[in-house]
Coordinates of C-alpha atoms and ligand atoms in Angstrom, one line a residue:
X11 CA 120.1 -40.8 -111.4
X12 CA 122.8 -43.3 -111.7
X13 CA 121.9 -46.5 -110.0
X14 CA 123.7 -49.2 -112.0
X15 CA 126.6 -51.0 -110.3
X16 CA 127.9 -54.1 -108.7
X17 CA 127.0 -54.4 -105.0
X18 CA 128.4 -57.6 -103.4
X19 CA 131.2 -56.9 -100.9
X20 CA 132.8 -60.4 -100.8
X21 CA 132.7 -60.6 -104.6
X22 CA 134.5 -57.3 -104.8
X23 CA 137.3 -58.8 -102.7
X24 CA 137.7 -61.8 -105.0
X25 CA 137.1 -59.9 -108.3
X26 CA 138.0 -56.3 -107.7
X27 CA 138.6 -55.5 -111.3
X28 CA 134.9 -56.2 -112.0
X29 CA 134.1 -53.5 -109.4
X30 CA 136.5 -51.0 -110.8
X31 CA 135.0 -51.6 -114.2
X32 CA 131.3 -51.4 -113.4
X33 CA 131.4 -49.0 -110.5
X34 CA 134.3 -46.7 -111.4
X35 CA 135.2 -46.9 -115.1
X36 CA 131.6 -47.1 -116.3
X37 CA 130.6 -44.1 -114.2
X38 CA 133.6 -42.2 -115.7
X39 CA 132.1 -42.9 -119.1
X40 CA 128.7 -41.8 -118.0
X41 CA 130.0 -38.6 -116.5
X42 CA 131.8 -37.8 -119.7
X43 CA 128.6 -38.2 -121.6
X44 CA 126.7 -36.1 -119.0
X45 CA 129.2 -33.3 -119.4
X46 CA 129.1 -33.4 -123.2
X47 CA 125.3 -33.4 -123.2
X48 CA 125.0 -30.7 -120.6
X49 CA 123.2 -32.7 -118.0
X50 CA 122.7 -30.3 -115.1
X51 CA 122.2 -32.6 -112.1
X52 CA 123.6 -35.9 -111.1
X53 CA 122.5 -38.3 -108.4
X54 CA 124.8 -41.1 -107.5
X55 CA 124.2 -44.3 -105.6
X56 CA 127.1 -44.3 -103.2
X57 CA 127.6 -46.5 -100.2
X58 CA 128.3 -46.7 -96.5
X59 CA 131.2 -48.9 -97.5
X60 CA 133.1 -45.8 -98.4
X61 CA 133.9 -45.3 -94.7
X62 CA 136.6 -47.3 -93.0
X63 CA 135.5 -49.6 -90.2
X64 CA 134.0 -46.8 -88.2
X65 CA 135.8 -46.0 -85.0
X66 CA 132.5 -44.8 -83.8
X67 CA 128.9 -45.7 -84.6
X68 CA 127.0 -43.9 -86.0
X69 CA 129.2 -42.7 -88.8
X70 CA 129.1 -39.0 -90.0
X71 CA 129.7 -37.9 -93.6
X72 CA 132.9 -36.1 -92.5
X73 CA 134.4 -39.2 -90.9
X74 CA 137.4 -40.7 -92.6
X75 CA 136.7 -42.6 -95.8
X76 CA 139.2 -45.5 -95.9
X77 CA 137.3 -48.3 -97.5
X78 CA 138.1 -51.8 -96.2
X79 CA 136.9 -53.5 -99.3
X80 CA 137.2 -52.9 -103.1
X81 CA 133.4 -52.3 -103.3
X82 CA 133.7 -49.2 -101.1
X83 CA 136.9 -48.1 -102.9
X84 CA 135.2 -48.4 -106.3
X85 CA 132.4 -46.1 -105.1
X86 CA 134.7 -43.7 -103.3
X87 CA 136.8 -43.2 -106.4
X88 CA 133.6 -42.4 -108.2
X89 CA 132.6 -39.8 -105.6
X90 CA 135.9 -38.1 -106.2
X91 CA 135.4 -38.1 -109.9
X92 CA 131.9 -36.5 -109.6
X93 CA 133.2 -33.9 -107.2
X94 CA 136.0 -32.9 -109.6
X95 CA 133.7 -32.9 -112.6
X96 CA 131.2 -30.7 -110.7
X97 CA 134.0 -28.3 -109.8
X98 CA 134.8 -27.7 -113.5
X99 CA 131.4 -28.0 -115.2
X100 CA 127.9 -26.6 -114.7
X101 CA 126.6 -29.7 -113.0
X102 CA 125.7 -30.2 -109.3
X103 CA 125.3 -33.6 -107.7
X104 CA 124.1 -35.5 -104.7
X105 CA 125.9 -38.6 -103.6
X106 CA 123.7 -40.7 -101.4
X107 CA 125.6 -43.1 -99.2
X108 CA 123.2 -46.0 -99.0
X109 CA 123.3 -48.1 -95.9
X110 CA 121.6 -51.5 -96.2
X111 CA 118.8 -51.3 -98.7
X112 CA 115.9 -53.7 -98.1
X113 CA 112.2 -54.2 -98.4
X114 CA 110.2 -53.8 -101.6
X115 CA 107.5 -51.5 -103.1
X116 CA 104.8 -51.5 -100.5
X117 CA 102.2 -51.8 -103.3
X118 CA 103.9 -55.0 -104.6
X119 CA 104.8 -53.6 -108.0
X120 CA 108.5 -54.2 -107.8
X121 CA 111.2 -55.6 -105.6
X122 CA 114.6 -57.2 -105.7
X123 CA 114.6 -60.0 -108.3
X124 CA 118.3 -60.8 -108.3
X125 CA 119.2 -64.4 -109.1
X126 CA 121.7 -65.7 -106.6
X127 CA 121.0 -62.8 -104.1
X128 CA 123.4 -62.4 -101.2
X129 CA 121.8 -59.7 -99.1
X130 CA 120.6 -60.7 -95.7
X131 CA 116.9 -59.8 -95.7
X132 CA 116.5 -61.1 -99.3
X133 CA 118.1 -64.4 -98.3
X134 CA 116.0 -64.7 -95.2
X135 CA 112.7 -64.1 -97.0
X136 CA 113.8 -66.6 -99.6
X137 CA 114.2 -69.1 -96.8
X138 CA 110.8 -68.2 -95.5
X139 CA 109.2 -69.0 -98.8
X140 CA 111.0 -72.3 -99.1
X141 CA 113.6 -71.3 -101.7
X142 CA 116.4 -72.0 -99.2
X143 CA 116.5 -74.5 -96.3
X144 CA 118.5 -72.2 -93.9
X145 CA 120.2 -68.8 -93.5
X146 CA 123.9 -68.6 -92.8
X147 CA 125.0 -66.2 -90.0
X148 CA 128.4 -65.0 -91.1
X149 CA 130.4 -64.3 -88.0
X150 CA 129.3 -64.6 -84.4
X151 CA 132.5 -63.2 -82.9
X152 CA 132.2 -59.5 -83.9
X153 CA 132.6 -56.8 -81.3
X154 CA 128.9 -56.2 -81.2
X155 CA 126.3 -56.8 -78.5
X156 CA 125.4 -60.3 -79.7
X157 CA 128.5 -61.0 -81.8
X158 CA 126.8 -60.8 -85.2
X159 CA 127.2 -57.9 -87.7
X160 CA 125.2 -54.8 -87.1
X161 CA 123.7 -52.8 -90.1
X162 CA 121.3 -49.9 -90.7
X163 CA 118.6 -51.3 -92.9
X164 CA 116.7 -48.7 -94.9
X165 CA 113.5 -49.4 -96.7
X166 CA 113.8 -49.0 -100.5
X167 CA 110.6 -46.9 -100.5
X168 CA 112.2 -44.3 -98.2
X169 CA 115.4 -44.4 -100.2
X170 CA 113.5 -43.8 -103.4
X171 CA 111.8 -40.8 -101.8
X172 CA 115.2 -39.4 -100.8
X173 CA 116.2 -39.4 -104.5
X174 CA 113.2 -37.4 -105.5
X175 CA 113.8 -34.9 -102.7
X176 CA 117.5 -34.7 -103.6
X177 CA 116.7 -34.0 -107.3
X178 CA 114.3 -31.2 -106.3
X179 CA 117.0 -29.7 -104.2
X180 CA 119.6 -29.8 -106.9
X181 CA 117.2 -28.2 -109.4
X182 CA 116.5 -25.4 -106.9
X183 CA 120.1 -24.8 -105.8
X184 CA 121.8 -25.2 -109.2
X185 CA 125.4 -25.0 -108.0
X186 CA 125.4 -26.6 -104.6
X187 CA 126.2 -30.3 -104.2
X188 CA 125.8 -32.8 -101.3
X189 CA 127.1 -36.1 -100.0
X190 CA 124.5 -37.6 -97.6
X191 CA 124.2 -40.7 -95.5
X192 CA 120.9 -42.5 -96.4
X193 CA 120.0 -44.5 -93.3
X194 CA 117.9 -44.4 -90.1
X195 CA 120.5 -43.9 -87.4
X196 CA 119.9 -47.3 -85.8
X197 CA 121.4 -50.7 -86.3
X198 CA 120.1 -54.3 -86.1
X199 CA 122.3 -57.3 -85.7
X200 CA 122.0 -60.3 -88.0
X201 CA 120.2 -62.2 -85.2
X202 CA 117.8 -59.3 -84.6
X203 CA 116.9 -59.3 -88.3
X204 CA 116.4 -63.0 -88.3
X205 CA 114.2 -62.7 -85.2
X206 CA 112.1 -60.2 -87.1
X207 CA 111.7 -62.6 -90.0
X208 CA 110.7 -65.4 -87.6
X209 CA 108.2 -63.0 -86.0
X210 CA 106.7 -61.8 -89.3
X211 CA 106.5 -65.2 -90.8
X212 CA 105.6 -67.2 -87.7
X213 CA 108.3 -69.6 -88.6
X214 CA 111.6 -70.6 -87.1
X215 CA 114.1 -70.3 -89.9
X216 CA 117.2 -72.4 -89.4
X217 CA 120.4 -70.4 -88.7
X218 CA 123.7 -71.8 -89.7
X219 CA 126.7 -70.2 -87.9
X220 CA 129.6 -69.7 -90.2
X221 CA 132.8 -67.8 -90.3
X222 CA 133.0 -64.1 -91.1
X223 CA 132.9 -63.1 -94.8
X224 CA 135.8 -61.3 -96.3
X225 CA 135.5 -57.5 -96.1
X226 CA 132.7 -57.4 -93.6
X227 CA 132.9 -54.7 -90.9
X228 CA 131.4 -55.3 -87.5
X229 CA 128.9 -52.5 -87.5
X230 CA 127.8 -49.7 -89.9
X231 CA 125.1 -47.3 -88.8
X232 CA 124.3 -43.9 -90.3
X233 CA 124.3 -40.7 -88.5
X234 CA 121.4 -39.2 -90.6
X235 CA 121.3 -35.7 -89.2
X236 CA 122.7 -34.3 -92.5
X237 CA 120.0 -35.7 -94.7
X238 CA 117.3 -34.8 -92.3
X239 CA 118.6 -31.2 -92.2
X240 CA 119.2 -30.9 -95.9
X241 CA 116.1 -32.6 -97.5
X242 CA 112.5 -32.3 -96.7
X243 CA 112.7 -36.1 -96.1
X244 CA 111.3 -38.1 -93.3
X245 CA 111.4 -41.9 -93.1
X246 CA 107.9 -43.5 -93.5
X247 CA 108.7 -47.2 -93.3
X248 CA 111.6 -47.5 -90.9
X249 CA 110.1 -50.2 -88.7
X250 CA 112.2 -53.4 -89.1
X251 CA 109.1 -55.6 -89.2
X252 CA 107.6 -53.4 -92.0
X253 CA 110.8 -53.8 -94.0
X254 CA 110.7 -57.6 -93.6
X255 CA 106.9 -57.7 -94.3
X256 CA 107.3 -55.8 -97.6
X257 CA 110.3 -57.9 -98.6
X258 CA 108.3 -61.1 -97.8
X259 CA 105.3 -59.9 -99.8
X260 CA 107.4 -59.3 -102.8
X261 CA 109.2 -62.7 -102.4
X262 CA 105.7 -64.4 -102.4
X263 CA 104.9 -62.6 -105.7
X264 CA 108.1 -64.0 -107.2
X265 CA 107.4 -67.5 -105.8
X266 CA 103.9 -67.3 -107.3
X267 CA 105.2 -66.3 -110.7
X268 CA 107.8 -69.1 -110.7
X269 CA 105.1 -71.7 -110.2
Ligands
UDP19 N1 124.8 -61.8 -93.6 C1 124.6 -63.0 -93.0 N2 124.1 -64.0 -93.8 C2 123.8 -63.8 -95.1 C3 124.0 -62.5 -95.7 C4 124.5 -61.5 -94.9 O1 124.9 -63.2 -91.8 O2 123.3 -64.8 -95.8 C5 125.3 -60.7 -92.7 C6 126.6 -60.0 -93.2 O3 127.7 -60.7 -92.8 C7 126.5 -58.6 -92.7 C8 125.0 -58.4 -92.7 O4 124.4 -59.7 -92.7 O5 126.9 -58.6 -91.3 C9 124.5 -57.6 -93.9 O6 125.1 -58.2 -95.1 P1 124.6 -57.9 -96.5 O7 125.3 -58.8 -97.5 O8 123.1 -58.0 -96.5 O9 124.9 -56.4 -96.8 P2 126.4 -55.6 -96.7 O10 126.4 -55.0 -95.3 O11 127.5 -56.6 -96.9 O12 126.3 -54.6 -97.8

């Protein structure tokens, strides 16, 4: 299972070569080693950013992939490499196109610990624990119901379970490969996410309205019928408040450790 990579869309715009190195070139090297060593199955962390700005929401795996930022392109190029390698060698793969991964281990053993995090729910729970004084809302003029960006937030616990199910399938099928959206088929706006954080924390976190970030699409939501049909996988923690609650619990562990 190949998880390593760079994941910040605006950074990919300002430093695309970093993304083509860590997401594309490094995976090429890993694939070469996998072929040499006879690794039979490969699971790749791909992304919803491989699509173009979807003309329709939700987005299906067969929709056009025309990434609007280098992050998405760096991962799409890797998908192509894996496909070509699998066509020529005894290796099958599953590329999971992650939507917005959030939350933390429900048992509090692990979670996102990135210094200088940029992802919305992480930022919001950092604000809730006093690490930040406000949350920026990047763009209030998108073509979405409340003008803020809409995303499909998937709990990391469910995403992890999808990997296990995918590996079991690859082992059973041996030659067949899959590219699957990993999301819940429902979107929340930035404001709705921040409302959930306020609700869960019983706080009113300050919101600062700012301009759109480079490379951000208005809305990205997964059509998840393929993953539901392909894997024996059913979301367990898809409630937004649960995602926020688990992210917050982990943030409190980190705050406690930092004391
Ligand atoms: N966002 C925001 N404030 C932040 C971080 C993100 O308004 O501090 C918005 C961002 O513009 C996008 C959504 O939240 O509409 C999700 O962004 P994130 O960086 O979490 O993930 P991405 O969709 O870029 O992979």
